[in-house]
């Protein structure tokens, strides 16, 4: 396989994935928790759980794994997963989980920028 | 009010005798199109496939070779040459192999290109597929084609967007999609992949996983994007020059053997296409719009993208429940711009003025932007208000800008010799004085109608200005915009933060025009100061973007209706017109554009006509005359005996009147003197003359020192379909500063010279160069299945590769009539049944190289003697009639007069479709409209007339008079009859003839009138009117014999 064939193959897969996301109404293809924007790494996430609500978000596989891990610590479902309180409750827990992952991303990026500054980068930039 | 009842056509103010004619009003037919909901746009990937094909120059125009480039994020990843093995001989293949190595290109067959590059690389990766005139190139790659069909969506609604287009099969591999192309205009086409059934994508739906098979692709025709961004038509070479990228090579001999030069040309073509793509995309990105460039089909598309960027929700989306009856009334009041000739076929000293940005200006004056950003509109009865306004309005009131903000109203009027726009078929048949043109045109004429019609308030005011009397108001509706909708976002035009517009607080049109004036000022200063070319180019691009934006958002998008062929099996649909709803089975449907808002469109054109009516009133009050007007311009005519300085002074006074209506920052009048009034070199005032033939056919000129006319501005209307008979212009060259091509300029010089000599120029011959004695040729492409079907006889028995196929360019010639041939050729036996040929030939820019012309229907060769020459075609141009006015007949010259139309029948119609090619009337002025049928009241009246006539004269006599069968008469009288309007009108005309011949009705009417008069003497007219259930003022007119007895009055009287 040549480099060209390899790139075309990957991008054909990306195109299929984009189409899938767009058909579901997602036109911005970035993970909600981190800056990952390669559609190949993104997947659907049901914030309130598949059984409770059909709404989806896009997250990357890494954040999805973290979120799944957190989700296992959540209370077990009530007999009616579509119960309004159940749905809202699951939403809130999901939001907390996303913010938790996001905080770790923000901390990491903040540290990264400060280290860049310590290495002398950014001296030529200014806020408009 | 400083008005008199005299209008410009007759100084005595006498209204001509009324002539019964059918009039045509627009109607509205709702479609099952879902309300537009925009969530986002799919975007192409960062891959771009650019390709181009080279073809034989014969009728089939088969592909010989093509070239392509495959790029990722601008980086060239693959490039190659592909060839058609059936069209390339062995020695040419050897040349190709050598040249491919030389150019560093792969050499593959066209099949490999389709499968490996177009499908595997571009289609699967969602690449942008780029070309210049893509429909032609795609059709060259096809192995088969058919007509595009209606698609039924999952929810049962139908997608007809591609109906009227072609479907191309490009691969024999199962599951590969076809490509559909629907021609929209010379500049644009819809192109997409059809559905595919292999390799589907699954998404989660309401009922589990659902298959998603629609993947339309991303096709980008540079011709389309360039036109949208610049308002210009280009060839690839001219586009390259305009954008300042590498120029394409020059080449004309595409029939020769493949050689290094031709191959290098093809390779360079694709490279230039890529560079143009890069430059255009960079220009587009400056606008910072979310809409992908593949979805921009015109300037209007760019305007809509800006409206989307401002989060403006279309009116149909915010107010889907708006009653269709009111939309029907609004549509019936819609007419296009006013274009007329008043001084016909005379050389008239003139001063030429036009309104600055007419449509944005009237939008600003009426504050129509509030409707664009509002959550819909409310309406209220305003009958008394309209009556009061019309009674009191005068020139002084119109000079106050605040008056214009009250114009958001439609008025139902009962016209009685009022001056209104009238859409009618004005020609009087073959051999008549006014020609045989069957199309409808709009003329500002006296109108009398028993049936009330909706007009815009500005049109009613215009009528009052020109007649001196207010129209009779039956009802009026005033519209008021609701609150501004939330979530509007400011935008920076052309991406420049200095050109910010806040849709919630700014009057958008005013802001954009002000910005443009400012940028134009800086541009001319930059030019004078010798600023860098990049700075000048930047300012020029910005002022162009502002101009396009103002024009694209101030009119066209509000009346955008896409005409599509209707399915034959469709059930009758409900249409809404001037007097309510009615069933119809149109052959075409009109799908509204996303920002359809007919109230704005009708108010805008109505106000523009009011501006011209004010100008006409003012110039008449100044003792001046006018030669022609065209939408936003007026050519003032100097009366005999008036000095030029005095003439100029009076025109300046007229222009100055409009200063008070200038809504912009820069002071001055919005009616401005045009450059043509001054000398080209010195800029000093110079005597300008006008020679006008009919609407939109005119020239402005100076007399040169040598006594020859120097054309300053001319019209190519009615000439644009003809290929230039001689160079240096080619059909794709831009117009000169006169607005026309060189040969057209020469033609106007010839006409003016002939008119000045007055050596009876009615029969003037126009052979000023030998090329004019050659057959007159027009170019067209087989852009629709209907046009292509003309070539069925030619294509029969031919292999697919040698057939005339979709998008092939061809030359079309006009043939003489058989009797003309018989006159020319004494030996020819005149056979009146002989069918004139329909001659066509392969396309070539150099007309002298045509060696084969054939009949498109039979495929047989056509003798050159059958072909009309340019001189023969042009002979009728100077005597083209202005049929919508009296004294506008072919040989008439001098002032025209308004007609007085008595609305005999009122028809509902749809949009005039762009189908001139299919109708075979290339060069026709107007295109046939979608007919929707008679208005319900006229239909009921016609059925009543049939009933009366049958009862009075019996079936036998009626059948004979009307030329219809017994069955047709019986069907007409059935309850809820669905008889065709055509048959009904035929019976009604037959009935009229019978009654007229019999004289019975006249006697009956006399008796009826006597009876009513006696009764009126007894109880008074108002009481009698109440007794009969009719309008008292109308009854008074009938009793005074100023109005005829209507069918309803007869019925009412019989009922009492």
PDB file of C-alpha atoms in Angstrom, chain B residues 771-913:
ATOM      1  CA  UNK B 771     -19.769  38.443 -42.693  1.00  0.00           C
ATOM      2  CA  UNK B 772     -23.346  39.678 -42.346  1.00  0.00           C
ATOM      3  CA  UNK B 773     -24.214  37.791 -45.515  1.00  0.00           C
ATOM      4  CA  UNK B 774     -23.375  34.515 -43.759  1.00  0.00           C
ATOM      5  CA  UNK B 775     -25.933  32.304 -41.992  1.00  0.00           C
ATOM      6  CA  UNK B 776     -26.915  33.678 -38.600  1.00  0.00           C
ATOM      7  CA  UNK B 777     -25.767  31.246 -35.924  1.00  0.00           C
ATOM      8  CA  UNK B 778     -26.664  30.836 -32.268  1.00  0.00           C
ATOM      9  CA  UNK B 779     -24.927  28.655 -29.747  1.00  0.00           C
ATOM     10  CA  UNK B 780     -26.668  26.449 -27.270  1.00  0.00           C
ATOM     11  CA  UNK B 781     -26.065  23.325 -25.272  1.00  0.00           C
ATOM     12  CA  UNK B 782     -28.371  20.321 -24.974  1.00  0.00           C
ATOM     13  CA  UNK B 783     -29.044  21.131 -21.343  1.00  0.00           C
ATOM     14  CA  UNK B 784     -32.383  19.401 -20.775  1.00  0.00           C
ATOM     15  CA  UNK B 785     -33.839  16.049 -21.826  1.00  0.00           C
ATOM     16  CA  UNK B 786     -36.439  17.884 -23.916  1.00  0.00           C
ATOM     17  CA  UNK B 787     -33.822  19.727 -25.938  1.00  0.00           C
ATOM     18  CA  UNK B 788     -31.825  16.546 -26.313  1.00  0.00           C
ATOM     19  CA  UNK B 789     -34.878  14.740 -27.615  1.00  0.00           C
ATOM     20  CA  UNK B 790     -34.731  16.983 -30.690  1.00  0.00           C
ATOM     21  CA  UNK B 791     -31.803  14.861 -31.735  1.00  0.00           C
ATOM     22  CA  UNK B 792     -33.541  11.527 -31.413  1.00  0.00           C
ATOM     23  CA  UNK B 793     -33.782  11.089 -35.204  1.00  0.00           C
ATOM     24  CA  UNK B 794     -30.137  12.066 -35.591  1.00  0.00           C
ATOM     25  CA  UNK B 795     -29.034   9.733 -32.813  1.00  0.00           C
ATOM     26  CA  UNK B 796     -31.110   6.814 -34.040  1.00  0.00           C
ATOM     27  CA  UNK B 797     -28.942   4.019 -35.427  1.00  0.00           C
ATOM     28  CA  UNK B 798     -25.808   5.699 -34.097  1.00  0.00           C
ATOM     29  CA  UNK B 799     -23.481   4.181 -31.563  1.00  0.00           C
ATOM     30  CA  UNK B 800     -23.614   5.956 -28.167  1.00  0.00           C
ATOM     31  CA  UNK B 801     -20.181   7.455 -28.678  1.00  0.00           C
ATOM     32  CA  UNK B 802     -21.176   9.176 -31.888  1.00  0.00           C
ATOM     33  CA  UNK B 803     -24.531  10.502 -30.674  1.00  0.00           C
ATOM     34  CA  UNK B 804     -25.367  14.059 -29.680  1.00  0.00           C
ATOM     35  CA  UNK B 805     -25.413  13.780 -25.877  1.00  0.00           C
ATOM     36  CA  UNK B 806     -26.278  15.982 -22.903  1.00  0.00           C
ATOM     37  CA  UNK B 807     -24.411  19.288 -22.703  1.00  0.00           C
ATOM     38  CA  UNK B 808     -22.987  19.000 -26.199  1.00  0.00           C
ATOM     39  CA  UNK B 809     -22.519  22.459 -27.653  1.00  0.00           C
ATOM     40  CA  UNK B 810     -24.190  23.030 -30.965  1.00  0.00           C
ATOM     41  CA  UNK B 811     -24.876  25.773 -33.426  1.00  0.00           C
ATOM     42  CA  UNK B 812     -28.450  26.541 -34.276  1.00  0.00           C
ATOM     43  CA  UNK B 813     -29.525  28.363 -37.427  1.00  0.00           C
ATOM     44  CA  UNK B 814     -32.722  30.051 -38.434  1.00  0.00           C
ATOM     45  CA  UNK B 815     -34.305  28.648 -41.530  1.00  0.00           C
ATOM     46  CA  UNK B 816     -36.425  30.438 -44.069  1.00  0.00           C
ATOM     47  CA  UNK B 817     -40.068  29.657 -44.538  1.00  0.00           C
ATOM     48  CA  UNK B 818     -40.903  27.504 -47.587  1.00  0.00           C
ATOM     49  CA  UNK B 819     -42.688  30.375 -49.331  1.00  0.00           C
ATOM     50  CA  UNK B 820     -39.609  32.588 -48.913  1.00  0.00           C
ATOM     51  CA  UNK B 821     -37.502  29.885 -50.520  1.00  0.00           C
ATOM     52  CA  UNK B 822     -39.945  29.592 -53.380  1.00  0.00           C
ATOM     53  CA  UNK B 823     -39.719  33.339 -54.022  1.00  0.00           C
ATOM     54  CA  UNK B 824     -35.939  33.165 -54.126  1.00  0.00           C
ATOM     55  CA  UNK B 825     -35.725  30.067 -56.223  1.00  0.00           C
ATOM     56  CA  UNK B 826     -37.837  30.352 -59.373  1.00  0.00           C
ATOM     57  CA  UNK B 827     -37.224  26.751 -60.181  1.00  0.00           C
ATOM     58  CA  UNK B 828     -38.367  25.476 -56.816  1.00  0.00           C
ATOM     59  CA  UNK B 829     -41.809  24.046 -56.656  1.00  0.00           C
ATOM     60  CA  UNK B 830     -43.579  25.670 -53.778  1.00  0.00           C
ATOM     61  CA  UNK B 831     -45.201  23.083 -51.585  1.00  0.00           C
ATOM     62  CA  UNK B 832     -47.106  24.778 -48.722  1.00  0.00           C
ATOM     63  CA  UNK B 833     -46.985  21.570 -46.705  1.00  0.00           C
ATOM     64  CA  UNK B 834     -43.239  21.429 -46.846  1.00  0.00           C
ATOM     65  CA  UNK B 835     -41.709  21.648 -43.407  1.00  0.00           C
ATOM     66  CA  UNK B 836     -38.811  24.067 -43.039  1.00  0.00           C
ATOM     67  CA  UNK B 837     -35.678  22.318 -41.778  1.00  0.00           C
ATOM     68  CA  UNK B 838     -34.335  22.851 -38.257  1.00  0.00           C
ATOM     69  CA  UNK B 839     -30.675  23.287 -39.018  1.00  0.00           C
ATOM     70  CA  UNK B 840     -27.875  22.581 -36.541  1.00  0.00           C
ATOM     71  CA  UNK B 841     -24.130  22.091 -36.772  1.00  0.00           C
ATOM     72  CA  UNK B 842     -21.249  21.240 -34.437  1.00  0.00           C
ATOM     73  CA  UNK B 843     -20.088  24.165 -32.405  1.00  0.00           C
ATOM     74  CA  UNK B 844     -17.118  26.235 -33.527  1.00  0.00           C
ATOM     75  CA  UNK B 845     -16.081  29.760 -32.681  1.00  0.00           C
ATOM     76  CA  UNK B 846     -14.924  30.314 -36.230  1.00  0.00           C
ATOM     77  CA  UNK B 847     -18.108  30.268 -38.286  1.00  0.00           C
ATOM     78  CA  UNK B 848     -16.165  30.137 -41.519  1.00  0.00           C
ATOM     79  CA  UNK B 849     -15.055  26.581 -40.716  1.00  0.00           C
ATOM     80  CA  UNK B 850     -18.570  25.092 -40.639  1.00  0.00           C
ATOM     81  CA  UNK B 851     -18.812  22.509 -43.357  1.00  0.00           C
ATOM     82  CA  UNK B 852     -21.720  20.355 -42.276  1.00  0.00           C
ATOM     83  CA  UNK B 853     -25.211  21.561 -41.367  1.00  0.00           C
ATOM     84  CA  UNK B 854     -28.029  19.080 -40.896  1.00  0.00           C
ATOM     85  CA  UNK B 855     -31.695  18.960 -39.948  1.00  0.00           C
ATOM     86  CA  UNK B 856     -31.848  18.053 -36.301  1.00  0.00           C
ATOM     87  CA  UNK B 857     -35.042  16.086 -36.816  1.00  0.00           C
ATOM     88  CA  UNK B 858     -34.140  14.022 -39.859  1.00  0.00           C
ATOM     89  CA  UNK B 859     -30.361  14.076 -39.776  1.00  0.00           C
ATOM     90  CA  UNK B 860     -30.358  15.045 -43.477  1.00  0.00           C
ATOM     91  CA  UNK B 861     -28.037  17.733 -44.815  1.00  0.00           C
ATOM     92  CA  UNK B 862     -29.507  21.226 -45.151  1.00  0.00           C
ATOM     93  CA  UNK B 863     -28.803  23.337 -48.204  1.00  0.00           C
ATOM     94  CA  UNK B 864     -27.240  26.725 -47.337  1.00  0.00           C
ATOM     95  CA  UNK B 865     -30.032  28.429 -49.296  1.00  0.00           C
ATOM     96  CA  UNK B 866     -32.442  27.530 -46.480  1.00  0.00           C
ATOM     97  CA  UNK B 867     -30.491  29.498 -43.906  1.00  0.00           C
ATOM     98  CA  UNK B 868     -31.306  33.063 -42.926  1.00  0.00           C
ATOM     99  CA  UNK B 869     -28.280  35.305 -42.999  1.00  0.00           C
ATOM    100  CA  UNK B 870     -27.398  37.776 -40.276  1.00  0.00           C
ATOM    101  CA  UNK B 871     -28.641  40.555 -42.544  1.00  0.00           C
ATOM    102  CA  UNK B 872     -31.986  38.812 -42.979  1.00  0.00           C
ATOM    103  CA  UNK B 873     -32.373  38.193 -39.262  1.00  0.00           C
ATOM    104  CA  UNK B 874     -31.393  41.750 -38.348  1.00  0.00           C
ATOM    105  CA  UNK B 875     -33.731  43.302 -40.906  1.00  0.00           C
ATOM    106  CA  UNK B 876     -36.727  43.000 -38.583  1.00  0.00           C
ATOM    107  CA  UNK B 877     -34.921  44.294 -35.494  1.00  0.00           C
ATOM    108  CA  UNK B 878     -35.420  48.039 -36.099  1.00  0.00           C
ATOM    109  CA  UNK B 879     -39.128  47.521 -36.744  1.00  0.00           C
ATOM    110  CA  UNK B 880     -39.763  45.425 -33.667  1.00  0.00           C
ATOM    111  CA  UNK B 881     -43.120  46.549 -32.344  1.00  0.00           C
ATOM    112  CA  UNK B 882     -43.823  48.033 -28.946  1.00  0.00           C
ATOM    113  CA  UNK B 883     -47.077  46.140 -28.864  1.00  0.00           C
ATOM    114  CA  UNK B 884     -48.062  47.060 -25.341  1.00  0.00           C
ATOM    115  CA  UNK B 885     -48.750  50.625 -26.477  1.00  0.00           C
ATOM    116  CA  UNK B 886     -50.826  52.263 -29.163  1.00  0.00           C
ATOM    117  CA  UNK B 887     -48.848  53.661 -32.086  1.00  0.00           C
ATOM    118  CA  UNK B 888     -46.183  51.086 -31.324  1.00  0.00           C
ATOM    119  CA  UNK B 889     -46.782  49.118 -34.537  1.00  0.00           C
ATOM    120  CA  UNK B 890     -43.857  47.982 -36.640  1.00  0.00           C
ATOM    121  CA  UNK B 891     -43.588  50.890 -39.006  1.00  0.00           C
ATOM    122  CA  UNK B 892     -44.783  53.560 -36.574  1.00  0.00           C
ATOM    123  CA  UNK B 893     -42.388  56.156 -35.239  1.00  0.00           C
ATOM    124  CA  UNK B 894     -42.898  58.945 -32.757  1.00  0.00           C
ATOM    125  CA  UNK B 895     -44.710  59.001 -29.405  1.00  0.00           C
ATOM    126  CA  UNK B 896     -46.501  55.914 -28.221  1.00  0.00           C
ATOM    127  CA  UNK B 897     -49.743  56.101 -26.257  1.00  0.00           C
ATOM    128  CA  UNK B 898     -51.039  54.013 -23.415  1.00  0.00           C
ATOM    129  CA  UNK B 899     -53.639  51.428 -24.260  1.00  0.00           C
ATOM    130  CA  UNK B 900     -56.895  51.164 -22.383  1.00  0.00           C
ATOM    131  CA  UNK B 901     -57.403  47.538 -21.429  1.00  0.00           C
ATOM    132  CA  UNK B 902     -60.805  46.251 -20.448  1.00  0.00           C
ATOM    133  CA  UNK B 903     -60.138  43.071 -18.475  1.00  0.00           C
ATOM    134  CA  UNK B 904     -62.268  40.678 -20.437  1.00  0.00           C
ATOM    135  CA  UNK B 905     -60.975  37.536 -18.729  1.00  0.00           C
ATOM    136  CA  UNK B 906     -58.618  37.297 -15.786  1.00  0.00           C
ATOM    137  CA  UNK B 907     -56.199  34.371 -15.806  1.00  0.00           C
ATOM    138  CA  UNK B 908     -53.956  33.092 -13.069  1.00  0.00           C
ATOM    139  CA  UNK B 909     -50.426  32.221 -14.056  1.00  0.00           C
ATOM    140  CA  UNK B 910     -47.168  31.145 -12.462  1.00  0.00           C
ATOM    141  CA  UNK B 911     -43.632  32.255 -13.035  1.00  0.00           C
ATOM    142  CA  UNK B 912     -42.402  32.791 -16.554  1.00  0.00           C
ATOM    143  CA  UNK B 913     -40.133  29.771 -16.991  1.00  0.00           C
TER     144      UNK B 913
END
